[in-house]
PDB file of C-alpha atoms in Angstrom:
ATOM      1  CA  UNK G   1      93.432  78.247 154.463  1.00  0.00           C
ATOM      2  CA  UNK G   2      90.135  77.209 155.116  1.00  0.00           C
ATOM      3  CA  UNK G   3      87.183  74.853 154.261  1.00  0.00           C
ATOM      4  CA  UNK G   4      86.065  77.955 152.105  1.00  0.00           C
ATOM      5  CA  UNK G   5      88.122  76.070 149.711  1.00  0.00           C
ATOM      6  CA  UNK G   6      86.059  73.603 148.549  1.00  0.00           C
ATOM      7  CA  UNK G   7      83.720  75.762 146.772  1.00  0.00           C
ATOM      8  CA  UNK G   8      86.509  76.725 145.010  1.00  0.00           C
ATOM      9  CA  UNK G   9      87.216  73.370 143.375  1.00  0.00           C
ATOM     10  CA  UNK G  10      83.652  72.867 143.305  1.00  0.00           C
ATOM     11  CA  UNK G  11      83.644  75.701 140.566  1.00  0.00           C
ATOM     12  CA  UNK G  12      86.830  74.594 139.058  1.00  0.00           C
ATOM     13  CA  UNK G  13      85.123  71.507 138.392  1.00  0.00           C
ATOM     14  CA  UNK G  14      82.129  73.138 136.904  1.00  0.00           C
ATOM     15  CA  UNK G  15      84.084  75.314 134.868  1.00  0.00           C
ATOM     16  CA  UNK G  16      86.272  71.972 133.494  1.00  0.00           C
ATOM     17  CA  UNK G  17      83.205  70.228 132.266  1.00  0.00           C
ATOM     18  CA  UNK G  18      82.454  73.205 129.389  1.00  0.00           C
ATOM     19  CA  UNK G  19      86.457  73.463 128.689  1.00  0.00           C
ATOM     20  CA  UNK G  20      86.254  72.481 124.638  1.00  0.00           C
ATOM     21  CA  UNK G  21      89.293  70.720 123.448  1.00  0.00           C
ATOM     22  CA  UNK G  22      90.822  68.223 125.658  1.00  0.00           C
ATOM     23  CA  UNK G  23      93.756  66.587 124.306  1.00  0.00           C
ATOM     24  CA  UNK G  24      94.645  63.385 123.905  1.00  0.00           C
ATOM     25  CA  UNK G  25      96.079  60.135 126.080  1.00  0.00           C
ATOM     26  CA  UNK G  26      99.309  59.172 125.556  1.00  0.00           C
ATOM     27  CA  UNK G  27      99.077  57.037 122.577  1.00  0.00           C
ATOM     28  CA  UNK G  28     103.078  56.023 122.493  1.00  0.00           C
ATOM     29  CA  UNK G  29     102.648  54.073 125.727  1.00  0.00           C
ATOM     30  CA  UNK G  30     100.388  51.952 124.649  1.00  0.00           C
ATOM     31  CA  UNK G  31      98.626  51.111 128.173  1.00  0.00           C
ATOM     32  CA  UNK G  32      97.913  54.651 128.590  1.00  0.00           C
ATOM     33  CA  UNK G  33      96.158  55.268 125.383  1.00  0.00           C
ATOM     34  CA  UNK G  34      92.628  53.883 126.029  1.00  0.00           C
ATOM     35  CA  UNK G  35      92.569  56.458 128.942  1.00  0.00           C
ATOM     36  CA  UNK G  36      89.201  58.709 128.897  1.00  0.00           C
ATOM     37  CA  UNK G  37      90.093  62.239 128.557  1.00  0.00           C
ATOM     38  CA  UNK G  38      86.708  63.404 129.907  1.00  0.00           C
ATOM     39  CA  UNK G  39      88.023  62.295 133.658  1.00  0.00           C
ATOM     40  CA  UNK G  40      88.990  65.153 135.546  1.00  0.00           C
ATOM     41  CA  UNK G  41      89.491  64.746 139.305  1.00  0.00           C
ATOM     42  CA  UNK G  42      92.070  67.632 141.605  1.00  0.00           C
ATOM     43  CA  UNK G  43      93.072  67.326 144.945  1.00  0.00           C
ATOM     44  CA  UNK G  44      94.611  70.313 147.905  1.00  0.00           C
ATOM     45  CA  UNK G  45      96.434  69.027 150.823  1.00  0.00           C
ATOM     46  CA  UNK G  46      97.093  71.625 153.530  1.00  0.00           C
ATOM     47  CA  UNK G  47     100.233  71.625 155.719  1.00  0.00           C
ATOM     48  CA  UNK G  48      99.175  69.665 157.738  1.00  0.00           C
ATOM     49  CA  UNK G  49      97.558  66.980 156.204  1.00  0.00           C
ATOM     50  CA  UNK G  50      94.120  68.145 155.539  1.00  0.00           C
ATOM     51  CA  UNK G  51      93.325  67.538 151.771  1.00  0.00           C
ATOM     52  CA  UNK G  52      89.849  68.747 149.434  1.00  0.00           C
ATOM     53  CA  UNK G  53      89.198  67.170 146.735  1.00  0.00           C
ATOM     54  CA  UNK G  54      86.495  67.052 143.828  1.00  0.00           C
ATOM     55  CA  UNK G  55      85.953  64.583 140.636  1.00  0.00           C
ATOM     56  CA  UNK G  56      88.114  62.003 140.123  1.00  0.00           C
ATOM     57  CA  UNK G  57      90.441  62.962 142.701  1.00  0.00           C
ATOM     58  CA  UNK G  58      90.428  59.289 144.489  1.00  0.00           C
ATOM     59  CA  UNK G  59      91.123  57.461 141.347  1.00  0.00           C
ATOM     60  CA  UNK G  60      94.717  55.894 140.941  1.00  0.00           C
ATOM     61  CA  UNK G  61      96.356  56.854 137.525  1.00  0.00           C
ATOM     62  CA  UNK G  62      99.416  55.934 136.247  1.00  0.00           C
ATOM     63  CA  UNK G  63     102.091  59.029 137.605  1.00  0.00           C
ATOM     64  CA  UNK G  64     104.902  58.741 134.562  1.00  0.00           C
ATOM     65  CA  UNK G  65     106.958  61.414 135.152  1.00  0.00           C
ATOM     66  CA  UNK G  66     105.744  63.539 138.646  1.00  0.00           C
ATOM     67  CA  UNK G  67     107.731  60.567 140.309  1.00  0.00           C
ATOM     68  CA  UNK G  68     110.761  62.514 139.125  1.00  0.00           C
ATOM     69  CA  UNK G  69     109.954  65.120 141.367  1.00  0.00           C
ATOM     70  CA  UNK G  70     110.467  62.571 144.282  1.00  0.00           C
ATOM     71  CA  UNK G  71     113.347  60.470 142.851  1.00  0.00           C
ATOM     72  CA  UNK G  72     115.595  63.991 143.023  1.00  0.00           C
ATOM     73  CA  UNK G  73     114.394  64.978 146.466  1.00  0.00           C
ATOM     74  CA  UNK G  74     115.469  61.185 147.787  1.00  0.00           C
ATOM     75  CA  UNK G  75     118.767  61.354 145.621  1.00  0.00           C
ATOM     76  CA  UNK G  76     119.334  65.086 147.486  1.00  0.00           C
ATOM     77  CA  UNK G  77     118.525  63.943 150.705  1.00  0.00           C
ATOM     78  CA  UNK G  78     121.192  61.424 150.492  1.00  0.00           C
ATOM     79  CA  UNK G  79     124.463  63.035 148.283  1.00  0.00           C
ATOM     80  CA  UNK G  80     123.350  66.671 148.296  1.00  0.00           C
ATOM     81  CA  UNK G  81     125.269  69.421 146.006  1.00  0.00           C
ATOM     82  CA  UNK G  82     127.568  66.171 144.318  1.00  0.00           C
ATOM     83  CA  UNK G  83     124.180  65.843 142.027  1.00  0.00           C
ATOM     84  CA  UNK G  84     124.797  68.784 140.724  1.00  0.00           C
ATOM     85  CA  UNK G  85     128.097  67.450 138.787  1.00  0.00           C
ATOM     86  CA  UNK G  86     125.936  65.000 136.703  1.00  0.00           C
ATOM     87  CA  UNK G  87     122.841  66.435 136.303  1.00  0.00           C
ATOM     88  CA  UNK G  88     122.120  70.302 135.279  1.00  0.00           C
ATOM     89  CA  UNK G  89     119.431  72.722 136.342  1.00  0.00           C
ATOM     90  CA  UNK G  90     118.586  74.317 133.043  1.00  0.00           C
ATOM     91  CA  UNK G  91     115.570  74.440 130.624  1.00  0.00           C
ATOM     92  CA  UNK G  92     116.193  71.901 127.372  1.00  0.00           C
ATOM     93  CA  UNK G  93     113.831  73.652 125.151  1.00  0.00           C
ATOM     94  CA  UNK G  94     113.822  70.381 123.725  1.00  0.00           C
ATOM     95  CA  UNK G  95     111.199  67.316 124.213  1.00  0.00           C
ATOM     96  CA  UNK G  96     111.782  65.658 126.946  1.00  0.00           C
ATOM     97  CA  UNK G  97     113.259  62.346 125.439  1.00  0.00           C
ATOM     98  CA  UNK G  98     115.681  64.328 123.142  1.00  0.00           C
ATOM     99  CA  UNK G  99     119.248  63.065 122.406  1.00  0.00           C
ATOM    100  CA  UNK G 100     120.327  66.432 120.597  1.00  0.00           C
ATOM    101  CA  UNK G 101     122.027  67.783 123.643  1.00  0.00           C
ATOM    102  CA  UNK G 102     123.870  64.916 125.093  1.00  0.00           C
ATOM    103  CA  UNK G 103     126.317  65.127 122.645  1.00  0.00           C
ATOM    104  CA  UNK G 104     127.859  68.498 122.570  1.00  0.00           C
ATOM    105  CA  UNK G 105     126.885  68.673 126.299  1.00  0.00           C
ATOM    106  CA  UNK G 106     129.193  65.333 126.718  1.00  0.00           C
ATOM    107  CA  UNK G 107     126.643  63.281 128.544  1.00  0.00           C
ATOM    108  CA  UNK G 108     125.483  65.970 131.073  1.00  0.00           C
ATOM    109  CA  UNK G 109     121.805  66.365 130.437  1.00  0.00           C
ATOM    110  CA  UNK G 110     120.287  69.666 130.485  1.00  0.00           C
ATOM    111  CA  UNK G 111     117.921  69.132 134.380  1.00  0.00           C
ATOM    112  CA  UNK G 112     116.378  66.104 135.902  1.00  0.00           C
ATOM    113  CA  UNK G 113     112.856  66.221 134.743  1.00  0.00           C
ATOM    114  CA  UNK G 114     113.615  65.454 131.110  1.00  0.00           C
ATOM    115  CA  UNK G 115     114.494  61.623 130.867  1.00  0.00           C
ATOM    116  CA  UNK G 116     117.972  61.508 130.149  1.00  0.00           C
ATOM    117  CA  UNK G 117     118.045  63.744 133.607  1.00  0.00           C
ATOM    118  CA  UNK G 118     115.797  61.362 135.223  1.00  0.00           C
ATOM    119  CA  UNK G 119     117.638  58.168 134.342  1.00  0.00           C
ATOM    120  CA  UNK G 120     120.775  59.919 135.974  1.00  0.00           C
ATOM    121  CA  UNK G 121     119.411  60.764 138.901  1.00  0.00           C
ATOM    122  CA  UNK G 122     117.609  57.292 139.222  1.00  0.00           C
ATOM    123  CA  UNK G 123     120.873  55.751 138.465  1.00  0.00           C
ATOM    124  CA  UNK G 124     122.567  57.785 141.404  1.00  0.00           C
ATOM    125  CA  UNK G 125     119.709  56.114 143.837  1.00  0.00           C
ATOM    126  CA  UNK G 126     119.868  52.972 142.695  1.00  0.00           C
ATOM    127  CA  UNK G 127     123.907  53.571 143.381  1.00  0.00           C
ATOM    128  CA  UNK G 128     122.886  54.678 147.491  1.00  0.00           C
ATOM    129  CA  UNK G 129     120.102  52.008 147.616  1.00  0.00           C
ATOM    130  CA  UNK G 130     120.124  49.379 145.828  1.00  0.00           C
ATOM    131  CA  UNK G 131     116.912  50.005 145.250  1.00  0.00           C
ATOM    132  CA  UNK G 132     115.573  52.793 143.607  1.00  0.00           C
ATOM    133  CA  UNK G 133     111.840  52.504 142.896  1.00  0.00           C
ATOM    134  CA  UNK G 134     111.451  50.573 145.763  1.00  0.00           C
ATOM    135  CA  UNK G 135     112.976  53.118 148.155  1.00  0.00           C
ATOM    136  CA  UNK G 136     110.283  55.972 145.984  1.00  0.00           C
ATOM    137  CA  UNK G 137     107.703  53.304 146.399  1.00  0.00           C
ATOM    138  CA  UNK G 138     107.882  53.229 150.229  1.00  0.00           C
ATOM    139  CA  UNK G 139     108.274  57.348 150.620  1.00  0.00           C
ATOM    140  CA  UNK G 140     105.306  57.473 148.957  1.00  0.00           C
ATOM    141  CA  UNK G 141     103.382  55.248 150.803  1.00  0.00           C
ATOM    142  CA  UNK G 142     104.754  57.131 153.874  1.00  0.00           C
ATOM    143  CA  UNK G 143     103.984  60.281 152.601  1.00  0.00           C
ATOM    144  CA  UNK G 144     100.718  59.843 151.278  1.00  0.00           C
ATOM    145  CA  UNK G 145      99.291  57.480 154.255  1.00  0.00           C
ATOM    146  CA  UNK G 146      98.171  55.163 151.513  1.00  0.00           C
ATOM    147  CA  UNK G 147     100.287  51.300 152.040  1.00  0.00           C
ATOM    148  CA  UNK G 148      97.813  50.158 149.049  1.00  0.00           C
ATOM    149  CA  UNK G 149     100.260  52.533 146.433  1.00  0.00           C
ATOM    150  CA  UNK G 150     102.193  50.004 143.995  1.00  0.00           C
ATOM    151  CA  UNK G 151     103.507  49.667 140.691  1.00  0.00           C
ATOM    152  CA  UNK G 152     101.458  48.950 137.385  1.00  0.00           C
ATOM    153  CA  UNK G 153     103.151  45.756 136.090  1.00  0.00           C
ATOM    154  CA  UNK G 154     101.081  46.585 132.582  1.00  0.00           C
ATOM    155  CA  UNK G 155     102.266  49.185 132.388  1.00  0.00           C
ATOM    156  CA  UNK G 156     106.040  48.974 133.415  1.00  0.00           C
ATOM    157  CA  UNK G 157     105.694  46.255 130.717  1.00  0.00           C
ATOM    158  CA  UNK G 158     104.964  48.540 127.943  1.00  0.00           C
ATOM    159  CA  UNK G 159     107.227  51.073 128.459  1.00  0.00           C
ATOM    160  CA  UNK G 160     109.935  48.190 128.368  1.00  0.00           C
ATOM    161  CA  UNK G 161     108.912  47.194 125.195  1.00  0.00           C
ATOM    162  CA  UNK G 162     108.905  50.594 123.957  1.00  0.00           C
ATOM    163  CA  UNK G 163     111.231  51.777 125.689  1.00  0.00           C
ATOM    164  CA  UNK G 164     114.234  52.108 123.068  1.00  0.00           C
ATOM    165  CA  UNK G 165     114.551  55.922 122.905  1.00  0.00           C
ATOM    166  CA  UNK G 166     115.144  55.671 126.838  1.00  0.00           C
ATOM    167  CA  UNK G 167     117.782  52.946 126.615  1.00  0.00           C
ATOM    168  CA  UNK G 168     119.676  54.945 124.009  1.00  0.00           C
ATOM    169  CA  UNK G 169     120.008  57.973 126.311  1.00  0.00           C
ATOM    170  CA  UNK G 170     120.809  55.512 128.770  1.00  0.00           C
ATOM    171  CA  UNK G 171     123.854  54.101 126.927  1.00  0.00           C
ATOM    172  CA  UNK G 172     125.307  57.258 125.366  1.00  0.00           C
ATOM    173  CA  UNK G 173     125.265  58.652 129.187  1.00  0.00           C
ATOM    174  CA  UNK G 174     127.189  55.557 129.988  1.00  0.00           C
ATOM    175  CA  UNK G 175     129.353  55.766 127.155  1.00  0.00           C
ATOM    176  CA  UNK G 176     130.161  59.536 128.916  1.00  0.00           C
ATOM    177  CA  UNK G 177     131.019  58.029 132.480  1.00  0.00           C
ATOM    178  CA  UNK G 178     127.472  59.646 133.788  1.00  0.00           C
ATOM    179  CA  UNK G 179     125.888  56.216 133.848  1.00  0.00           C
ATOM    180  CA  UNK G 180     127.309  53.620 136.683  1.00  0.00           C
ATOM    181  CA  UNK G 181     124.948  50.840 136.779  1.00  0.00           C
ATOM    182  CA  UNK G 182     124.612  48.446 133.975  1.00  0.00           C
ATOM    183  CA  UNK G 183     122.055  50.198 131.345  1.00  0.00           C
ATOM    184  CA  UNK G 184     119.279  47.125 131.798  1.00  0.00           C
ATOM    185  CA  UNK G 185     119.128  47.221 135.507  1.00  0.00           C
ATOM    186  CA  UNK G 186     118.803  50.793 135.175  1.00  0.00           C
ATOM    187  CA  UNK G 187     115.696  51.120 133.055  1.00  0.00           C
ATOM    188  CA  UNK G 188     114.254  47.961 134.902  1.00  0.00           C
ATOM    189  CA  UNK G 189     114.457  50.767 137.893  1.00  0.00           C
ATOM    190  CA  UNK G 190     113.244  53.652 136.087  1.00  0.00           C
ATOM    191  CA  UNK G 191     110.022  52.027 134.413  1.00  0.00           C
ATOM    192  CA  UNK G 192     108.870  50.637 137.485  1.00  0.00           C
ATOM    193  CA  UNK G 193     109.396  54.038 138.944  1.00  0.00           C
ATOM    194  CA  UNK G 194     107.350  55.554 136.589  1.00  0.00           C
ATOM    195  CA  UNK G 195     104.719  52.994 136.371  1.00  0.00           C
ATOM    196  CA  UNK G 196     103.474  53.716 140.310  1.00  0.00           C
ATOM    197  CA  UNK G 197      99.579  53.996 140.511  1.00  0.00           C
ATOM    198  CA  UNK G 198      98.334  56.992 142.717  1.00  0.00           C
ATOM    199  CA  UNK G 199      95.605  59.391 142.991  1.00  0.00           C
ATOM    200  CA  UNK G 200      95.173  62.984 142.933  1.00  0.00           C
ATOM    201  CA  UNK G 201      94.633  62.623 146.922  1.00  0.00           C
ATOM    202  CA  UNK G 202      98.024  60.549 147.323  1.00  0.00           C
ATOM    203  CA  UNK G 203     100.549  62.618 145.201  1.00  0.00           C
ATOM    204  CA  UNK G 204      99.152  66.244 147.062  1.00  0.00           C
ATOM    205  CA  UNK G 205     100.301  64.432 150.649  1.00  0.00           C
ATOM    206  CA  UNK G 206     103.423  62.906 149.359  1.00  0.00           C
ATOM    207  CA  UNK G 207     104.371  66.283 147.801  1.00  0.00           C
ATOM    208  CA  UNK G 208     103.947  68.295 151.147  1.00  0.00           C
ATOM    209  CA  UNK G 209     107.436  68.221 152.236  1.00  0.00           C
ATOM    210  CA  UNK G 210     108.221  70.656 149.490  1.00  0.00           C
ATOM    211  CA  UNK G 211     105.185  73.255 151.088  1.00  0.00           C
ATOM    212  CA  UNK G 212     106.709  72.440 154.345  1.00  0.00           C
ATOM    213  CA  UNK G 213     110.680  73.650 153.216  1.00  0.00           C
ATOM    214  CA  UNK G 214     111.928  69.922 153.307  1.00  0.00           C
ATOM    215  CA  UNK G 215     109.885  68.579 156.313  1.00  0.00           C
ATOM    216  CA  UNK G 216     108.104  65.903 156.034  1.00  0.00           C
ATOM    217  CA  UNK G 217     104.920  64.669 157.066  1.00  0.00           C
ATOM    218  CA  UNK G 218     106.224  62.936 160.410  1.00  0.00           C
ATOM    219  CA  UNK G 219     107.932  65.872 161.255  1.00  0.00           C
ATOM    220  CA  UNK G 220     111.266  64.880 160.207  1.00  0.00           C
ATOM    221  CA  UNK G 221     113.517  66.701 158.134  1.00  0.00           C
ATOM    222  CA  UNK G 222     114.093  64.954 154.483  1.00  0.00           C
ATOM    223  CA  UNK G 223     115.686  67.689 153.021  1.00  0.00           C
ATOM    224  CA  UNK G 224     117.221  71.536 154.121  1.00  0.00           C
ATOM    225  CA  UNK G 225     115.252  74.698 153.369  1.00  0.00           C
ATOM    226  CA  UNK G 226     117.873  75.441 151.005  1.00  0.00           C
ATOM    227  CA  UNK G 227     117.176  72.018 148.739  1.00  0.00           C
ATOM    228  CA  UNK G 228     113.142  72.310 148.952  1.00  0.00           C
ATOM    229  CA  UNK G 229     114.098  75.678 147.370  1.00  0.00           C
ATOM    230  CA  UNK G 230     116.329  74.215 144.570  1.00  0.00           C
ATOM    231  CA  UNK G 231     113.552  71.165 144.131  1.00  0.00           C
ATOM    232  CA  UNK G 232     110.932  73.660 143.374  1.00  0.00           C
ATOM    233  CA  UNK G 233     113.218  76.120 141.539  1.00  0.00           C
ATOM    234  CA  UNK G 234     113.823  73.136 138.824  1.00  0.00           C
ATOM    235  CA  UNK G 235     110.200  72.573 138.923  1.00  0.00           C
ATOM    236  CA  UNK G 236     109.054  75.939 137.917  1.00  0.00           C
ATOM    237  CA  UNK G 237     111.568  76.515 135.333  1.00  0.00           C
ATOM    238  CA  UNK G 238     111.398  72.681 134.145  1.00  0.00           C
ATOM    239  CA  UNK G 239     108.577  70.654 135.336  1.00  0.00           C
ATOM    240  CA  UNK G 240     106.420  71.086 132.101  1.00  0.00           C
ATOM    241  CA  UNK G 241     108.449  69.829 129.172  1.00  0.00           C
ATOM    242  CA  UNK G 242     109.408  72.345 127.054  1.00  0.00           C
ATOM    243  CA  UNK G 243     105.809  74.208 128.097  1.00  0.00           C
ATOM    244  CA  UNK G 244     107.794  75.496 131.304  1.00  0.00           C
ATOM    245  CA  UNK G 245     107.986  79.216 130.700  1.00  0.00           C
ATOM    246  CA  UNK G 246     103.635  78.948 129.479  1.00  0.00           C
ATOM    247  CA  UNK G 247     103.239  76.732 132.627  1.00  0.00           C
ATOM    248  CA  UNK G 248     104.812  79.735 134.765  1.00  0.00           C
ATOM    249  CA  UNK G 249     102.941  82.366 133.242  1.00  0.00           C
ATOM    250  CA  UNK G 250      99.755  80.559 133.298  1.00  0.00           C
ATOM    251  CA  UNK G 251      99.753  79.145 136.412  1.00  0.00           C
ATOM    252  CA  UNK G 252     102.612  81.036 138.565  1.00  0.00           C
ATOM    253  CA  UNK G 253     103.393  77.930 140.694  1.00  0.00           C
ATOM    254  CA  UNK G 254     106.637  75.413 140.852  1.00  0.00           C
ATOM    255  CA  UNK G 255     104.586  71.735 138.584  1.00  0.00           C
ATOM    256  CA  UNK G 256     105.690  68.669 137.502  1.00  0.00           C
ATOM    257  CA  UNK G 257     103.655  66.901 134.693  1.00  0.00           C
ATOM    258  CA  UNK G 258     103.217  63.472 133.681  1.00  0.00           C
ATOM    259  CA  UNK G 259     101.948  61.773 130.398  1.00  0.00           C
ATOM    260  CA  UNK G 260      99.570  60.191 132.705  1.00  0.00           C
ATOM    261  CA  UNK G 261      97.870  63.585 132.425  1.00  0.00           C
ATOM    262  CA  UNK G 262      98.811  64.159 136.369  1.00  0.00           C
ATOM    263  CA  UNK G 263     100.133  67.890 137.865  1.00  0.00           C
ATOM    264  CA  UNK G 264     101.387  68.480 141.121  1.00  0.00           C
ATOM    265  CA  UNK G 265     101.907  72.061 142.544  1.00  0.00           C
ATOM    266  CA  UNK G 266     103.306  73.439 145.512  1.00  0.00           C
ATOM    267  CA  UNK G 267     102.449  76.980 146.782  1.00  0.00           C
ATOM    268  CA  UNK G 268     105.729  76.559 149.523  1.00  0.00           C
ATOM    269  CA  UNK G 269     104.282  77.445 153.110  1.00  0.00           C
ATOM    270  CA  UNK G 270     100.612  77.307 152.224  1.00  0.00           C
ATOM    271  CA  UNK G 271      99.481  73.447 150.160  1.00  0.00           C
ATOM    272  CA  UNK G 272     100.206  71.544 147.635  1.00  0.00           C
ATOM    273  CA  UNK G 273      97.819  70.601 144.826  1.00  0.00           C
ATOM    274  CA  UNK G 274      97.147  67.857 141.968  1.00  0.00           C
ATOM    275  CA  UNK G 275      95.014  67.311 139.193  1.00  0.00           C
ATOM    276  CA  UNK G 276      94.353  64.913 136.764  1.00  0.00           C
ATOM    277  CA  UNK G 277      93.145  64.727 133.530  1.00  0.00           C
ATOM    278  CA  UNK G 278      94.582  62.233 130.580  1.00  0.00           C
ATOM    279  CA  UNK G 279      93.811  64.615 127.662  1.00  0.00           C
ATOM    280  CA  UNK G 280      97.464  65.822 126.738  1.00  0.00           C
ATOM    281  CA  UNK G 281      98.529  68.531 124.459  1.00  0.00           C
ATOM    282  CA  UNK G 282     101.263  68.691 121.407  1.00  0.00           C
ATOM    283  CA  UNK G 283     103.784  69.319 124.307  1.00  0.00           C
ATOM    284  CA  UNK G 284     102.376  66.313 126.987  1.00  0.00           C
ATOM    285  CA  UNK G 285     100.952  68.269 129.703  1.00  0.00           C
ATOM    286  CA  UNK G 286      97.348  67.924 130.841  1.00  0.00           C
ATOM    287  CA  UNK G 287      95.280  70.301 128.855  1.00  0.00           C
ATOM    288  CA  UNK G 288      92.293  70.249 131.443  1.00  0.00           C
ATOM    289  CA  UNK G 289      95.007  69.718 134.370  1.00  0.00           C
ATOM    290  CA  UNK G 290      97.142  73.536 133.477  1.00  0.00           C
ATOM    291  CA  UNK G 291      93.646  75.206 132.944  1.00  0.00           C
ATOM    292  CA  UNK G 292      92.761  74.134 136.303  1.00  0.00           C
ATOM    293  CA  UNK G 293      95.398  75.209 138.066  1.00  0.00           C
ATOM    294  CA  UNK G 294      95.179  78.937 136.221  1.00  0.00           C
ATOM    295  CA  UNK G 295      91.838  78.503 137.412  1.00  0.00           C
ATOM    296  CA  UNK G 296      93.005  78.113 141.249  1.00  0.00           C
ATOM    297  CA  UNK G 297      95.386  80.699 141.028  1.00  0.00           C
ATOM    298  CA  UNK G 298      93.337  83.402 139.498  1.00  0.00           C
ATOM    299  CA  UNK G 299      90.322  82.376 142.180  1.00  0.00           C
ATOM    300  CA  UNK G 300      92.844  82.294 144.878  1.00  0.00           C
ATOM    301  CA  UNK G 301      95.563  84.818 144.247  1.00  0.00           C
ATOM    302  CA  UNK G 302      97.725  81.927 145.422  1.00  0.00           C
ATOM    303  CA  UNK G 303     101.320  81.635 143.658  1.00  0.00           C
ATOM    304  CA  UNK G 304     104.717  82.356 143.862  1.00  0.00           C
ATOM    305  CA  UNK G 305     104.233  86.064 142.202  1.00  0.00           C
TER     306      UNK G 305
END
């Protein structure tokens, strides 16, 4: 790739500001709701560390759920395939804080991107660590080059207080044996995680060990080529809600969404992308943030196809 690439956001950008219809914020968390749905920034980070960037694509935003993506990569690098017995690699079909599964699944949720999956595999970190969102919180400040990344406290606030739904999964895992730590420490853990601040600039570098096959950016190895693969396997067939199988035809690249109205992508051995913009649709992806990436896809012929 080449500095030829900036033009290309340049005219993604362009194209983004005529794009009628763009969603709204997140209006269940209720620190994410005043969010302006017109901002729009998207970021490219080359392999080896050079990033491009256009709009908003400095601005911290509140990450929600693309921290999954590096909660599972931590929890692989450290257990490997014994993951696999408590969490599943499937689309739900279902939203992403569903119970309907759980129950005829006995407590084995469906992958790791939709929450009950997430609080497993956070609870399996915390397990190794003792601290999970503080060990994500410190690989992303490695990652990204950025020591000034930390948690909202405002906002890890308000998805405590409305945070039921996620404490119910929480306890009917537990009441399955898939839950080890006790269910309060657990979602003390996982709101924090999901309450990290971080740009479209910081979340392309921190996601370049899955474009690099598992290496990361010091050169070290964080996880095999065999587990990048299975990291963005889940995140093309799962990253996007229950939007997965639209995301992949749309876009053609492994994503992970958040109801911040963040999207990272990896094109594996080329960059990594992410965009942001808070305007969600029915199914909580970014509505600007998915037509961008089509956008850099179609302009590029960059994807996975």
């Amino acid at each position: 790739m080449s500095p030829s690439l900036q033009p290309v956001l340049d005219r993604i950008a362009d194209e983004i500001k005529g794009l009628p219809g763009r969603g709204r914020p997140a209006d269940y968390i209720p620190a994410l709701a005043s969010a302006d749905p017109r901002r729009f920034g998207m970021a490219v980070a080359e392999l080896d560390g050079t990033v491009y960037g256009v709009g908003d694509w400095q601005e911290p935003f509140s990450t929600q759920s693309i921290t999954k993506v590096f909660t599972l990569a931590l929890d692989l690098s450290l257990e490997g395939e014994l993951l696999w017995e408590h969490v599943g690699r499937e689309p739900s079909g279902n939203p992403f804080n569903s119970l309907v599964q759980l129950e005829y699944e006995h407590g084995i949720p469906r992958n790791p991107f939709i929450n009950a999956g997430a609080l497993v595999v956070t609870d399996r970190l915390q397990s190794l660590t003792g601290d999970a969102a503080g060990v994500l919180l410190d690989f992303l400040r490695a990652e990204s080059g950025n020591d000034r990344l930390t948690f909202d406290e405002h906002v890890a606030d308000s998805e405590t207080e409305h945070g039921d739904r996620n404490a119910a999964l929480a306890h009917f895992m537990a009441s399955y044996g898939n839950i080890a730590n006790a269910v309060p420490e657990l979602l003390a853990q996982y709101f924090r995680q999901c309450s990290v601040e971080a740009s479209c600039a910081d979340l392309a570098l921190a996601a370049g060990f899955l474009a690099r096959h598992g290496i990361r950016a010091d050169g070290s190895t964080l996880l095999t080529r065999s587990q990048a693969k299975q990291v963005n396997a889940v995140m093309l067939t799962c990253g996007t809600y229950d939007a997965a199988g639209d995301f992949a035809h749309r876009v053609g690249l492994p994503g992970k969404s958040g109801v911040g109205g963040g999207i990272i992508a990896v094109v594996p051995g080329r960059c990594t992308l992410c965009v942001w913009s808070p305007g969600l649709d029915q199914r909580g992806n970014s509505v600007a943030g998915v037509a961008a990436l089509d956008r850099f896809t179609t302009l590029t012929g960059l994807s996975v196809f």
